[in-house]
Amino acid sequence: MKTVNRSYDSYAQARAAVEAIEKAGIPSSDVSLIANKHVSAEHGQVTPVADAAAGAGIGGVLGGGAGLLAGLGLLAIPGLGPVVAVGWLGALAVGAAAGVATGGLVGALIGAGVDQDEAAVLSESVRRGGTLVTVRVPDDEVGRIEGLLSIHRPTDIGARAAAWRKEGWKTFDPDAPAYSPNETEIERMRRDWRDEGMGKQA
């Protein structure tokens, strides 16, 4: 199995990507979504769940059910604070502090086989308001799944990291506060995404 990660600037893009992956036959248990808490109006004022066990007991935050996104809920991840999350990576990130030296989302991604530098950039993307989609896939399915995720226009994470470094960013800092976007930015993160002919899934 290989872990495939993509970061999206809007939650709607990430949601569309998750739905496409599920339609393609990837089990919900192998898909995760983690986003800034402001991407979801219904979760913006909810008190976050402190641990994975409690999360699973409140609305099935970490479970699948009728599609992965039906279990979406608010969790507190070490180093990020409250996030909207669902799936295996969120559960691992919540519990990672006890079993992984770096803890939180960075530790969870490293534990899933992601390079440390990439894990730091992906975690920073969530801290800055992005939505991370992570999929565990068999090696022979990687190309197909990467293609499906690319249809929904993920962020060029390498270019984004280079821009951050020009501004003085070095690596993910678990002690740095999560971004608190203004209303305009929140609308950008939540807004309905139009595929503009980029190819809806059949």
Short mmCIF file of N, CA and C in Angstrom, two decimals, residues 112-173:
data_model
loop_
_atom_site.label_atom_id
_atom_site.label_comp_id
_atom_site.label_asym_id
_atom_site.label_seq_id
_atom_site.Cartn_x
_atom_site.Cartn_y
_atom_site.Cartn_z
N ALA A 112 2.58 7.03 8.29
CA ALA A 112 1.92 6.44 7.11
C ALA A 112 2.86 6.33 5.93
N GLY A 113 4.14 6.66 6.13
CA GLY A 113 5.13 6.49 5.07
C GLY A 113 5.44 7.73 4.27
N VAL A 114 4.96 8.90 4.72
CA VAL A 114 5.21 10.14 4.00
C VAL A 114 6.55 10.72 4.44
N ASP A 115 7.32 11.23 3.49
CA ASP A 115 8.60 11.88 3.78
C ASP A 115 8.39 13.01 4.79
N GLN A 116 9.38 13.21 5.68
CA GLN A 116 9.23 14.20 6.75
C GLN A 116 9.01 15.61 6.21
N ASP A 117 9.74 16.00 5.16
CA ASP A 117 9.58 17.34 4.60
C ASP A 117 8.18 17.52 4.01
N GLU A 118 7.71 16.50 3.28
CA GLU A 118 6.37 16.58 2.70
C GLU A 118 5.32 16.63 3.80
N ALA A 119 5.52 15.84 4.86
CA ALA A 119 4.58 15.84 5.98
C ALA A 119 4.49 17.22 6.61
N ALA A 120 5.61 17.90 6.74
CA ALA A 120 5.62 19.24 7.32
C ALA A 120 4.88 20.23 6.44
N VAL A 121 5.08 20.14 5.13
CA VAL A 121 4.42 21.06 4.20
C VAL A 121 2.91 20.80 4.17
N LEU A 122 2.51 19.54 4.15
CA LEU A 122 1.08 19.21 4.14
C LEU A 122 0.40 19.67 5.43
N SER A 123 1.08 19.52 6.55
CA SER A 123 0.53 19.98 7.82
C SER A 123 0.41 21.50 7.84
N GLU A 124 1.41 22.17 7.30
CA GLU A 124 1.36 23.64 7.21
C GLU A 124 0.22 24.10 6.32
N SER A 125 -0.05 23.33 5.26
CA SER A 125 -1.15 23.71 4.37
C SER A 125 -2.49 23.68 5.11
N VAL A 126 -2.67 22.70 6.01
CA VAL A 126 -3.89 22.64 6.81
C VAL A 126 -3.92 23.82 7.79
N ARG A 127 -2.79 24.09 8.42
CA ARG A 127 -2.72 25.20 9.37
C ARG A 127 -3.10 26.52 8.71
N ARG A 128 -2.76 26.66 7.43
CA ARG A 128 -3.03 27.91 6.70
C ARG A 128 -4.38 27.91 6.00
N GLY A 129 -5.20 26.89 6.24
CA GLY A 129 -6.56 26.92 5.71
C GLY A 129 -6.86 25.95 4.59
N GLY A 130 -5.90 25.12 4.21
CA GLY A 130 -6.14 24.15 3.15
C GLY A 130 -6.87 22.91 3.66
N THR A 131 -7.27 22.06 2.73
CA THR A 131 -7.93 20.80 3.06
C THR A 131 -7.10 19.66 2.50
N LEU A 132 -6.72 18.74 3.36
CA LEU A 132 -5.86 17.62 2.99
C LEU A 132 -6.69 16.36 2.77
N VAL A 133 -6.49 15.73 1.62
CA VAL A 133 -7.10 14.44 1.32
C VAL A 133 -5.98 13.40 1.25
N THR A 134 -6.13 12.33 1.98
CA THR A 134 -5.12 11.28 2.04
C THR A 134 -5.79 9.94 1.74
N VAL A 135 -5.16 9.18 0.84
CA VAL A 135 -5.74 7.91 0.40
C VAL A 135 -4.68 6.81 0.48
N ARG A 136 -5.03 5.68 1.09
CA ARG A 136 -4.16 4.50 1.07
C ARG A 136 -4.60 3.63 -0.09
N VAL A 137 -3.66 3.34 -1.01
CA VAL A 137 -4.01 2.57 -2.20
C VAL A 137 -2.96 1.51 -2.48
N PRO A 138 -3.36 0.40 -3.12
CA PRO A 138 -2.38 -0.59 -3.57
C PRO A 138 -1.43 0.04 -4.58
N ASP A 139 -0.21 -0.45 -4.64
CA ASP A 139 0.79 0.13 -5.53
C ASP A 139 0.30 0.22 -6.98
N ASP A 140 -0.44 -0.79 -7.43
CA ASP A 140 -0.86 -0.80 -8.83
C ASP A 140 -2.03 0.13 -9.12
N GLU A 141 -2.57 0.78 -8.09
CA GLU A 141 -3.68 1.72 -8.26
C GLU A 141 -3.24 3.18 -8.10
N VAL A 142 -1.97 3.39 -7.78
CA VAL A 142 -1.50 4.74 -7.47
C VAL A 142 -1.73 5.71 -8.63
N GLY A 143 -1.36 5.32 -9.84
CA GLY A 143 -1.52 6.20 -10.99
C GLY A 143 -2.97 6.59 -11.23
N ARG A 144 -3.87 5.64 -11.12
CA ARG A 144 -5.29 5.92 -11.35
C ARG A 144 -5.83 6.89 -10.30
N ILE A 145 -5.48 6.67 -9.04
CA ILE A 145 -5.98 7.52 -7.97
C ILE A 145 -5.36 8.91 -8.04
N GLU A 146 -4.09 8.99 -8.36
CA GLU A 146 -3.46 10.31 -8.52
C GLU A 146 -4.14 11.10 -9.64
N GLY A 147 -4.52 10.40 -10.70
CA GLY A 147 -5.22 11.06 -11.80
C GLY A 147 -6.57 11.59 -11.37
N LEU A 148 -7.32 10.82 -10.60
CA LEU A 148 -8.63 11.27 -10.13
C LEU A 148 -8.50 12.47 -9.20
N LEU A 149 -7.51 12.43 -8.31
CA LEU A 149 -7.30 13.55 -7.39
C LEU A 149 -6.87 14.80 -8.14
N SER A 150 -6.12 14.63 -9.21
CA SER A 150 -5.62 15.79 -9.98
C SER A 150 -6.73 16.51 -10.74
N ILE A 151 -7.78 15.78 -11.11
CA ILE A 151 -8.90 16.40 -11.82
C ILE A 151 -9.48 17.56 -11.01
N HIS A 152 -9.42 17.45 -9.70
CA HIS A 152 -10.04 18.45 -8.84
C HIS A 152 -9.07 19.55 -8.42
N ARG A 153 -8.01 19.70 -9.15
CA ARG A 153 -7.06 20.80 -9.07
C ARG A 153 -6.46 21.02 -7.68
N PRO A 154 -5.65 20.06 -7.23
CA PRO A 154 -4.97 20.26 -5.94
C PRO A 154 -3.92 21.36 -6.03
N THR A 155 -3.52 21.83 -4.88
CA THR A 155 -2.45 22.82 -4.77
C THR A 155 -1.13 22.21 -5.23
N ASP A 156 -0.31 23.00 -5.90
CA ASP A 156 1.07 22.60 -6.19
C ASP A 156 1.85 22.84 -4.90
N ILE A 157 1.96 21.80 -4.10
CA ILE A 157 2.49 21.96 -2.76
C ILE A 157 3.96 22.34 -2.76
N GLY A 158 4.71 21.92 -3.79
CA GLY A 158 6.11 22.31 -3.89
C GLY A 158 6.25 23.81 -4.12
N ALA A 159 5.46 24.33 -5.03
CA ALA A 159 5.49 25.77 -5.32
C ALA A 159 5.01 26.57 -4.12
N ARG A 160 3.99 26.07 -3.45
CA ARG A 160 3.45 26.76 -2.28
C ARG A 160 4.51 26.82 -1.18
N ALA A 161 5.20 25.70 -0.95
CA ALA A 161 6.24 25.66 0.08
C ALA A 161 7.38 26.61 -0.26
N ALA A 162 7.73 26.68 -1.54
CA ALA A 162 8.80 27.60 -1.97
C ALA A 162 8.41 29.05 -1.69
N ALA A 163 7.15 29.38 -1.93
CA ALA A 163 6.67 30.74 -1.65
C ALA A 163 6.71 31.03 -0.16
N TRP A 164 6.31 30.04 0.64
CA TRP A 164 6.35 30.23 2.10
C TRP A 164 7.78 30.45 2.57
N ARG A 165 8.72 29.69 2.00
CA ARG A 165 10.12 29.81 2.43
C ARG A 165 10.68 31.17 2.07
N LYS A 166 10.24 31.75 0.98
CA LYS A 166 10.68 33.10 0.62
C LYS A 166 10.21 34.12 1.65
N GLU A 167 9.10 33.78 2.33
CA GLU A 167 8.55 34.66 3.36
C GLU A 167 9.17 34.37 4.73
N GLY A 168 10.08 33.38 4.79
CA GLY A 168 10.77 33.08 6.04
C GLY A 168 10.34 31.80 6.73
N TRP A 169 9.34 31.10 6.16
CA TRP A 169 8.91 29.84 6.75
C TRP A 169 9.99 28.79 6.60
N LYS A 170 10.20 27.97 7.64
CA LYS A 170 11.21 26.93 7.59
C LYS A 170 10.60 25.53 7.62
N THR A 171 9.74 25.29 8.59
CA THR A 171 9.08 24.00 8.69
C THR A 171 7.84 24.16 9.57
N PHE A 172 7.04 23.13 9.63
CA PHE A 172 5.83 23.19 10.44
C PHE A 172 6.19 23.36 11.91
N ASP A 173 5.57 24.33 12.55
CA ASP A 173 5.80 24.62 13.96
C ASP A 173 4.53 24.27 14.74
#
